[in-house]
Amino acid sequence: MRTTLALTLLLGCLTANVRATDVKNTAEVVKKCVTDLGVTEQDIFDLRSGKVKPADVKENVKCTAKCVMVASGYMDAGGNLLTDKIKKQNANHPQRHAIYKALEVCGVVKGANACDTAFQIVSCVQTNGHSFQ
């Protein structure tokens, strides 16, 4: 459960715009991705504590970011962020300008592969203090 919570927090910047009724579904998606990809509580702790630098994160952790983003509809399987869909989904959101700014800054990030791209986007959003909420 702690692993699910930690990863939910890690990826929260991308899934924060879900409605309260979708929180359970989001938690289930995160839990499934964590389980399917074998991410451990230690993996998350090491990343959040700084013991493991973002450049040294295990591939399964990076792929968990992709898994959640794809399942949430933010990214396609090829690692392309679905910016138009995100913009449309948040067109009436009170924080839409912040969301659009986050997309502008972090939506162009590309990694070595789809998993790395997803992880780098999450890192960019967190590092730059942006949010998709």
PDB file of C-alpha atoms in Angstrom:
ATOM      1  CA  MET A   1       0.000   0.000   0.000  1.00  0.00           C
ATOM      2  CA  ARG A   2       2.827   2.406   0.801  1.00  0.00           C
ATOM      3  CA  THR A   3       4.359   1.745  -2.592  1.00  0.00           C
ATOM      4  CA  THR A   4       1.082   2.632  -4.258  1.00  0.00           C
ATOM      5  CA  LEU A   5       0.811   5.805  -2.195  1.00  0.00           C
ATOM      6  CA  ALA A   6       4.392   6.826  -2.924  1.00  0.00           C
ATOM      7  CA  LEU A   7       4.044   6.302  -6.643  1.00  0.00           C
ATOM      8  CA  THR A   8       0.696   8.067  -6.620  1.00  0.00           C
ATOM      9  CA  LEU A   9       2.437  11.066  -5.054  1.00  0.00           C
ATOM     10  CA  LEU A  10       5.290  10.824  -7.537  1.00  0.00           C
ATOM     11  CA  LEU A  11       2.908  10.817 -10.472  1.00  0.00           C
ATOM     12  CA  GLY A  12       0.300  13.002  -8.832  1.00  0.00           C
ATOM     13  CA  CYS A  13       1.199  16.004 -10.911  1.00  0.00           C
ATOM     14  CA  LEU A  14      -0.106  14.145 -13.933  1.00  0.00           C
ATOM     15  CA  THR A  15      -3.143  12.554 -12.418  1.00  0.00           C
ATOM     16  CA  ALA A  16      -4.241  15.346 -10.095  1.00  0.00           C
ATOM     17  CA  ASN A  17      -6.930  16.620 -12.410  1.00  0.00           C
ATOM     18  CA  VAL A  18      -9.055  13.525 -12.041  1.00  0.00           C
ATOM     19  CA  ARG A  19     -12.400  13.992 -10.367  1.00  0.00           C
ATOM     20  CA  ALA A  20     -12.902  12.693  -6.849  1.00  0.00           C
ATOM     21  CA  THR A  21     -15.047   9.891  -8.272  1.00  0.00           C
ATOM     22  CA  ASP A  22     -12.070   8.750 -10.359  1.00  0.00           C
ATOM     23  CA  VAL A  23      -9.571   8.606  -7.478  1.00  0.00           C
ATOM     24  CA  LYS A  24     -10.272   4.919  -6.834  1.00  0.00           C
ATOM     25  CA  ASN A  25      -9.739   4.115 -10.509  1.00  0.00           C
ATOM     26  CA  THR A  26      -6.507   6.107 -10.556  1.00  0.00           C
ATOM     27  CA  ALA A  27      -5.234   4.293  -7.467  1.00  0.00           C
ATOM     28  CA  GLU A  28      -6.092   0.976  -9.116  1.00  0.00           C
ATOM     29  CA  VAL A  29      -4.191   1.979 -12.269  1.00  0.00           C
ATOM     30  CA  VAL A  30      -1.135   2.982 -10.235  1.00  0.00           C
ATOM     31  CA  LYS A  31      -1.280  -0.206  -8.184  1.00  0.00           C
ATOM     32  CA  LYS A  32      -1.556  -2.351 -11.331  1.00  0.00           C
ATOM     33  CA  CYS A  33       1.364  -0.568 -13.002  1.00  0.00           C
ATOM     34  CA  VAL A  34       3.525  -0.847  -9.874  1.00  0.00           C
ATOM     35  CA  THR A  35       2.715  -4.535  -9.501  1.00  0.00           C
ATOM     36  CA  ASP A  36       3.060  -5.416 -13.177  1.00  0.00           C
ATOM     37  CA  LEU A  37       6.424  -3.692 -13.447  1.00  0.00           C
ATOM     38  CA  GLY A  38       7.833  -4.912 -10.130  1.00  0.00           C
ATOM     39  CA  VAL A  39       8.469  -1.501  -8.569  1.00  0.00           C
ATOM     40  CA  THR A  40       9.298  -1.817  -4.890  1.00  0.00           C
ATOM     41  CA  GLU A  41       8.755   0.527  -1.998  1.00  0.00           C
ATOM     42  CA  GLN A  42      12.547   0.803  -1.790  1.00  0.00           C
ATOM     43  CA  ASP A  43      12.724   1.953  -5.423  1.00  0.00           C
ATOM     44  CA  ILE A  44      10.352   4.816  -4.668  1.00  0.00           C
ATOM     45  CA  PHE A  45      12.030   5.671  -1.366  1.00  0.00           C
ATOM     46  CA  ASP A  46      15.479   5.769  -2.993  1.00  0.00           C
ATOM     47  CA  LEU A  47      14.230   8.136  -5.692  1.00  0.00           C
ATOM     48  CA  ARG A  48      12.297  10.448  -3.376  1.00  0.00           C
ATOM     49  CA  SER A  49      15.119  10.598  -0.811  1.00  0.00           C
ATOM     50  CA  GLY A  50      17.719  11.450  -3.442  1.00  0.00           C
ATOM     51  CA  LYS A  51      19.679   8.241  -2.880  1.00  0.00           C
ATOM     52  CA  VAL A  52      19.048   7.466  -6.541  1.00  0.00           C
ATOM     53  CA  LYS A  53      19.335  10.403  -8.905  1.00  0.00           C
ATOM     54  CA  PRO A  54      16.773  10.727 -11.701  1.00  0.00           C
ATOM     55  CA  ALA A  55      19.448   9.869 -14.278  1.00  0.00           C
ATOM     56  CA  ASP A  56      20.049   6.544 -12.505  1.00  0.00           C
ATOM     57  CA  VAL A  57      16.441   5.449 -12.007  1.00  0.00           C
ATOM     58  CA  LYS A  58      15.674   1.843 -12.895  1.00  0.00           C
ATOM     59  CA  GLU A  59      13.890   1.248 -16.171  1.00  0.00           C
ATOM     60  CA  ASN A  60      10.925  -0.399 -14.433  1.00  0.00           C
ATOM     61  CA  VAL A  61      10.288   2.794 -12.438  1.00  0.00           C
ATOM     62  CA  LYS A  62      10.437   4.855 -15.626  1.00  0.00           C
ATOM     63  CA  CYS A  63       8.073   2.413 -17.316  1.00  0.00           C
ATOM     64  CA  THR A  64       5.670   2.742 -14.406  1.00  0.00           C
ATOM     65  CA  ALA A  65       5.406   6.455 -15.213  1.00  0.00           C
ATOM     66  CA  LYS A  66       4.603   5.517 -18.815  1.00  0.00           C
ATOM     67  CA  CYS A  67       2.122   2.856 -17.744  1.00  0.00           C
ATOM     68  CA  VAL A  68       0.171   5.313 -15.579  1.00  0.00           C
ATOM     69  CA  MET A  69       0.281   8.059 -18.205  1.00  0.00           C
ATOM     70  CA  VAL A  70      -0.943   5.719 -20.962  1.00  0.00           C
ATOM     71  CA  ALA A  71      -3.687   4.240 -18.765  1.00  0.00           C
ATOM     72  CA  SER A  72      -4.732   7.765 -17.732  1.00  0.00           C
ATOM     73  CA  GLY A  73      -4.950   8.863 -21.354  1.00  0.00           C
ATOM     74  CA  TYR A  74      -2.113  11.392 -21.161  1.00  0.00           C
ATOM     75  CA  MET A  75       0.279   9.523 -23.452  1.00  0.00           C
ATOM     76  CA  ASP A  76       0.129   7.021 -26.287  1.00  0.00           C
ATOM     77  CA  ALA A  77       2.073   3.752 -26.235  1.00  0.00           C
ATOM     78  CA  GLY A  78       4.836   5.317 -28.339  1.00  0.00           C
ATOM     79  CA  GLY A  79       5.623   7.873 -25.637  1.00  0.00           C
ATOM     80  CA  ASN A  80       3.903  10.836 -27.253  1.00  0.00           C
ATOM     81  CA  LEU A  81       2.195  13.175 -24.824  1.00  0.00           C
ATOM     82  CA  LEU A  82      -1.388  13.792 -25.936  1.00  0.00           C
ATOM     83  CA  THR A  83      -1.309  17.548 -25.398  1.00  0.00           C
ATOM     84  CA  ASP A  84      -4.416  18.330 -27.443  1.00  0.00           C
ATOM     85  CA  LYS A  85      -6.425  15.797 -25.443  1.00  0.00           C
ATOM     86  CA  ILE A  86      -5.094  17.189 -22.149  1.00  0.00           C
ATOM     87  CA  LYS A  87      -5.931  20.745 -23.233  1.00  0.00           C
ATOM     88  CA  LYS A  88      -9.425  19.752 -24.326  1.00  0.00           C
ATOM     89  CA  GLN A  89     -10.017  17.794 -21.114  1.00  0.00           C
ATOM     90  CA  ASN A  90      -9.003  20.838 -19.054  1.00  0.00           C
ATOM     91  CA  ALA A  91     -10.490  23.630 -21.197  1.00  0.00           C
ATOM     92  CA  ASN A  92     -12.785  24.787 -18.383  1.00  0.00           C
ATOM     93  CA  HIS A  93     -10.482  23.959 -15.479  1.00  0.00           C
ATOM     94  CA  PRO A  94      -9.802  26.954 -13.193  1.00  0.00           C
ATOM     95  CA  GLN A  95      -6.051  26.263 -13.467  1.00  0.00           C
ATOM     96  CA  ARG A  96      -6.052  25.721 -17.238  1.00  0.00           C
ATOM     97  CA  HIS A  97      -3.404  28.398 -17.824  1.00  0.00           C
ATOM     98  CA  ALA A  98      -1.010  26.646 -15.435  1.00  0.00           C
ATOM     99  CA  ILE A  99      -1.794  23.347 -17.131  1.00  0.00           C
ATOM    100  CA  TYR A 100      -1.094  24.854 -20.554  1.00  0.00           C
ATOM    101  CA  LYS A 101       2.186  26.333 -19.269  1.00  0.00           C
ATOM    102  CA  ALA A 102       3.226  22.932 -17.902  1.00  0.00           C
ATOM    103  CA  LEU A 103       2.445  21.393 -21.272  1.00  0.00           C
ATOM    104  CA  GLU A 104       4.432  24.098 -23.048  1.00  0.00           C
ATOM    105  CA  VAL A 105       7.504  23.631 -20.864  1.00  0.00           C
ATOM    106  CA  CYS A 106       7.442  19.899 -20.218  1.00  0.00           C
ATOM    107  CA  GLY A 107       5.413  18.530 -23.111  1.00  0.00           C
ATOM    108  CA  VAL A 108       8.343  18.800 -25.501  1.00  0.00           C
ATOM    109  CA  VAL A 109      10.678  16.670 -23.365  1.00  0.00           C
ATOM    110  CA  LYS A 110      11.888  13.538 -25.128  1.00  0.00           C
ATOM    111  CA  GLY A 111      13.821  10.694 -23.587  1.00  0.00           C
ATOM    112  CA  ALA A 112      15.775   7.753 -24.954  1.00  0.00           C
ATOM    113  CA  ASN A 113      12.582   5.688 -25.223  1.00  0.00           C
ATOM    114  CA  ALA A 114       8.891   5.945 -24.293  1.00  0.00           C
ATOM    115  CA  CYS A 115       9.488   5.013 -20.641  1.00  0.00           C
ATOM    116  CA  ASP A 116      12.298   7.536 -20.290  1.00  0.00           C
ATOM    117  CA  THR A 117      10.158  10.219 -21.955  1.00  0.00           C
ATOM    118  CA  ALA A 118       7.304   9.639 -19.494  1.00  0.00           C
ATOM    119  CA  PHE A 119       9.666   9.747 -16.530  1.00  0.00           C
ATOM    120  CA  GLN A 120      11.398  12.898 -17.781  1.00  0.00           C
ATOM    121  CA  ILE A 121       8.045  14.640 -18.264  1.00  0.00           C
ATOM    122  CA  VAL A 122       7.052  13.795 -14.685  1.00  0.00           C
ATOM    123  CA  SER A 123      10.445  15.027 -13.461  1.00  0.00           C
ATOM    124  CA  CYS A 124      10.133  18.235 -15.489  1.00  0.00           C
ATOM    125  CA  VAL A 125       6.702  18.985 -14.095  1.00  0.00           C
ATOM    126  CA  GLN A 126       7.908  18.429 -10.531  1.00  0.00           C
ATOM    127  CA  THR A 127      11.220  20.255 -10.967  1.00  0.00           C
ATOM    128  CA  ASN A 128       9.624  23.303 -12.548  1.00  0.00           C
ATOM    129  CA  GLY A 129       6.791  23.489 -10.050  1.00  0.00           C
ATOM    130  CA  HIS A 130       4.138  23.022 -12.709  1.00  0.00           C
ATOM    131  CA  SER A 131       1.045  20.953 -12.361  1.00  0.00           C
ATOM    132  CA  PHE A 132      -1.545  19.449 -14.635  1.00  0.00           C
ATOM    133  CA  GLN A 133      -4.242  20.303 -12.107  1.00  0.00           C
TER     134      GLN A 133
END
